[in-house]
Amino acid sequence: LLPARGLLKEGQVDKVWTSPAIPGPPFVVGNWLPEDIRQGIAGALTKYTAVSAAEAGLCEGSEQPAPETWGDEAGKPSCKWGGTGAYTFVAADQDDYGTIREICETTKAEVCTAGE
């Protein structure tokens, strides 16, 4: 990541390990809401990609070029979802966060137990 951002030159870092995919923080919809409302919120969040949202004018004036890693979408105007470089939001379940649980079990990091 640092060489890609120009902060280090290629060859200054040796990769010793690559983690499994680490999911970002979820958007959570309270189960106290009626099912149709929950489905509507989920549908609104997953309807667009960052590029299709920009095409629909949902981030007019703050578009950014899509990164090369987005293949055919690279260079197209795109929205910056929630301050991240995410391409799209997808529905998630508990299994998607197994990597986070494993990291917490291994590191015993305080952030993993905050709020318990």
C-alpha positions as a Markdown table, in Angstrom:
| # | Residue | x | y | z |
|---|---|---|---|---|
| 1 | Leu | 0.0 | 0.0 | 0.0 |
| 2 | Leu | 2.7 | 2.5 | 0.9 |
| 3 | Pro | 4.7 | 2.0 | -2.4 |
| 4 | Ala | 1.4 | 2.4 | -4.3 |
| 5 | Arg | 0.9 | 5.7 | -2.5 |
| 6 | Gly | 4.4 | 6.8 | -3.3 |
| 7 | Leu | 5.4 | 6.8 | 0.4 |
| 8 | Leu | 8.0 | 4.1 | -0.2 |
| 9 | Lys | 9.9 | 3.0 | -3.3 |
| 10 | Glu | 9.4 | -0.5 | -4.7 |
| 11 | Gly | 11.8 | -2.8 | -3.1 |
| 12 | Gln | 12.1 | -0.9 | 0.2 |
| 13 | Val | 9.7 | -3.4 | 1.8 |
| 14 | Asp | 9.5 | -7.1 | 1.8 |
| 15 | Lys | 6.1 | -8.7 | 2.1 |
| 16 | Val | 6.2 | -11.4 | 4.7 |
| 17 | Trp | 2.5 | -12.1 | 5.0 |
| 18 | Thr | -0.9 | -11.1 | 3.6 |
| 19 | Ser | -3.9 | -11.1 | 5.8 |
| 20 | Pro | -7.2 | -12.6 | 4.7 |
| 21 | Ala | -9.8 | -10.1 | 3.6 |
| 22 | Ile | -10.7 | -7.8 | 6.5 |
| 23 | Pro | -14.3 | -6.5 | 6.3 |
| 24 | Gly | -15.0 | -2.9 | 6.9 |
| 25 | Pro | -17.5 | -1.7 | 9.6 |
| 26 | Pro | -21.1 | -2.6 | 8.8 |
| 27 | Phe | -24.1 | -0.4 | 8.5 |
| 28 | Val | -26.6 | -1.9 | 11.0 |
| 29 | Val | -30.3 | -1.6 | 10.9 |
| 30 | Gly | -32.2 | -2.1 | 14.1 |
| 31 | Asn | -34.4 | -5.2 | 14.4 |
| 32 | Trp | -37.0 | -3.0 | 16.1 |
| 33 | Leu | -37.9 | -1.5 | 12.7 |
| 34 | Pro | -40.6 | -3.1 | 10.6 |
| 35 | Glu | -39.2 | -5.6 | 8.1 |
| 36 | Asp | -40.3 | -3.5 | 5.1 |
| 37 | Ile | -38.4 | -0.5 | 6.4 |
| 38 | Arg | -35.2 | -2.7 | 7.1 |
| 39 | Gln | -35.4 | -4.1 | 3.6 |
| 40 | Gly | -35.8 | -0.6 | 2.1 |
| 41 | Ile | -32.8 | 0.7 | 3.9 |
| 42 | Ala | -30.7 | -2.3 | 2.9 |
| 43 | Gly | -31.9 | -2.0 | -0.7 |
| 44 | Ala | -31.0 | 1.7 | -0.8 |
| 45 | Leu | -27.5 | 0.9 | 0.5 |
| 46 | Thr | -26.8 | -1.9 | -2.0 |
| 47 | Lys | -28.5 | -0.5 | -5.1 |
| 48 | Tyr | -25.5 | 1.5 | -6.4 |
| 49 | Thr | -21.8 | 1.0 | -6.9 |
| 50 | Ala | -19.6 | 4.1 | -6.3 |
| 51 | Val | -19.6 | 4.6 | -10.1 |
| 52 | Ser | -23.3 | 4.2 | -10.7 |
| 53 | Ala | -24.0 | 6.5 | -7.7 |
| 54 | Ala | -21.9 | 9.2 | -9.3 |
| 55 | Glu | -23.6 | 8.7 | -12.6 |
| 56 | Ala | -27.0 | 9.2 | -10.8 |
| 57 | Gly | -25.7 | 12.4 | -9.3 |
| 58 | Leu | -25.6 | 11.2 | -5.7 |
| 59 | Cys | -22.2 | 12.9 | -5.0 |
| 60 | Glu | -22.4 | 15.7 | -7.4 |
| 61 | Gly | -19.4 | 18.0 | -7.0 |
| 62 | Ser | -17.3 | 15.6 | -5.0 |
| 63 | Glu | -16.7 | 12.8 | -7.4 |
| 64 | Gln | -13.3 | 11.2 | -7.6 |
| 65 | Pro | -11.7 | 9.0 | -10.3 |
| 66 | Ala | -12.2 | 5.3 | -9.7 |
| 67 | Pro | -9.0 | 3.5 | -8.9 |
| 68 | Glu | -7.2 | 1.2 | -11.4 |
| 69 | Thr | -8.2 | -1.8 | -9.2 |
| 70 | Trp | -11.8 | -1.4 | -10.4 |
| 71 | Gly | -11.0 | -2.7 | -13.8 |
| 72 | Asp | -13.3 | -1.4 | -16.5 |
| 73 | Glu | -14.6 | 1.3 | -14.1 |
| 74 | Ala | -11.1 | 2.7 | -13.6 |
| 75 | Gly | -10.9 | 6.5 | -14.1 |
| 76 | Lys | -14.6 | 7.0 | -14.2 |
| 77 | Pro | -16.2 | 9.5 | -11.8 |
| 78 | Ser | -17.1 | 7.8 | -8.5 |
| 79 | Cys | -18.5 | 8.6 | -5.1 |
| 80 | Lys | -16.4 | 8.1 | -2.0 |
| 81 | Trp | -18.6 | 5.9 | 0.2 |
| 82 | Gly | -18.6 | 6.9 | 3.8 |
| 83 | Gly | -15.0 | 8.2 | 3.6 |
| 84 | Thr | -13.8 | 4.8 | 2.3 |
| 85 | Gly | -12.5 | 3.6 | -1.1 |
| 86 | Ala | -15.3 | 1.0 | -1.2 |
| 87 | Tyr | -16.8 | 0.1 | -4.6 |
| 88 | Thr | -20.1 | -1.0 | -3.3 |
| 89 | Phe | -21.9 | -2.2 | -0.2 |
| 90 | Val | -23.1 | -5.8 | 0.1 |
| 91 | Ala | -25.2 | -7.6 | 2.6 |
| 92 | Ala | -23.2 | -9.2 | 5.3 |
| 93 | Asp | -23.7 | -11.9 | 8.0 |
| 94 | Gln | -21.8 | -13.2 | 11.0 |
| 95 | Asp | -19.6 | -15.4 | 8.9 |
| 96 | Asp | -18.1 | -12.3 | 7.1 |
| 97 | Tyr | -16.5 | -11.2 | 10.4 |
| 98 | Gly | -14.7 | -14.4 | 11.3 |
| 99 | Thr | -11.4 | -12.7 | 10.4 |
| 100 | Ile | -12.1 | -10.0 | 12.9 |
| 101 | Arg | -13.0 | -12.5 | 15.6 |
| 102 | Glu | -9.7 | -14.4 | 14.9 |
| 103 | Ile | -7.7 | -11.2 | 15.1 |
| 104 | Cys | -9.4 | -10.4 | 18.4 |
| 105 | Glu | -8.8 | -13.9 | 19.9 |
| 106 | Thr | -5.1 | -13.7 | 18.8 |
| 107 | Thr | -4.3 | -10.2 | 19.9 |
| 108 | Lys | -6.6 | -9.8 | 22.9 |
| 109 | Ala | -6.8 | -6.1 | 21.8 |
| 110 | Glu | -8.7 | -3.8 | 24.1 |
| 111 | Val | -10.8 | -2.5 | 21.2 |
| 112 | Cys | -12.2 | -6.0 | 20.8 |
| 113 | Thr | -13.7 | -6.0 | 24.3 |
| 114 | Ala | -14.8 | -2.3 | 24.6 |
| 115 | Gly | -18.5 | -2.1 | 25.4 |
| 116 | Glu | -18.9 | -5.6 | 26.7 |
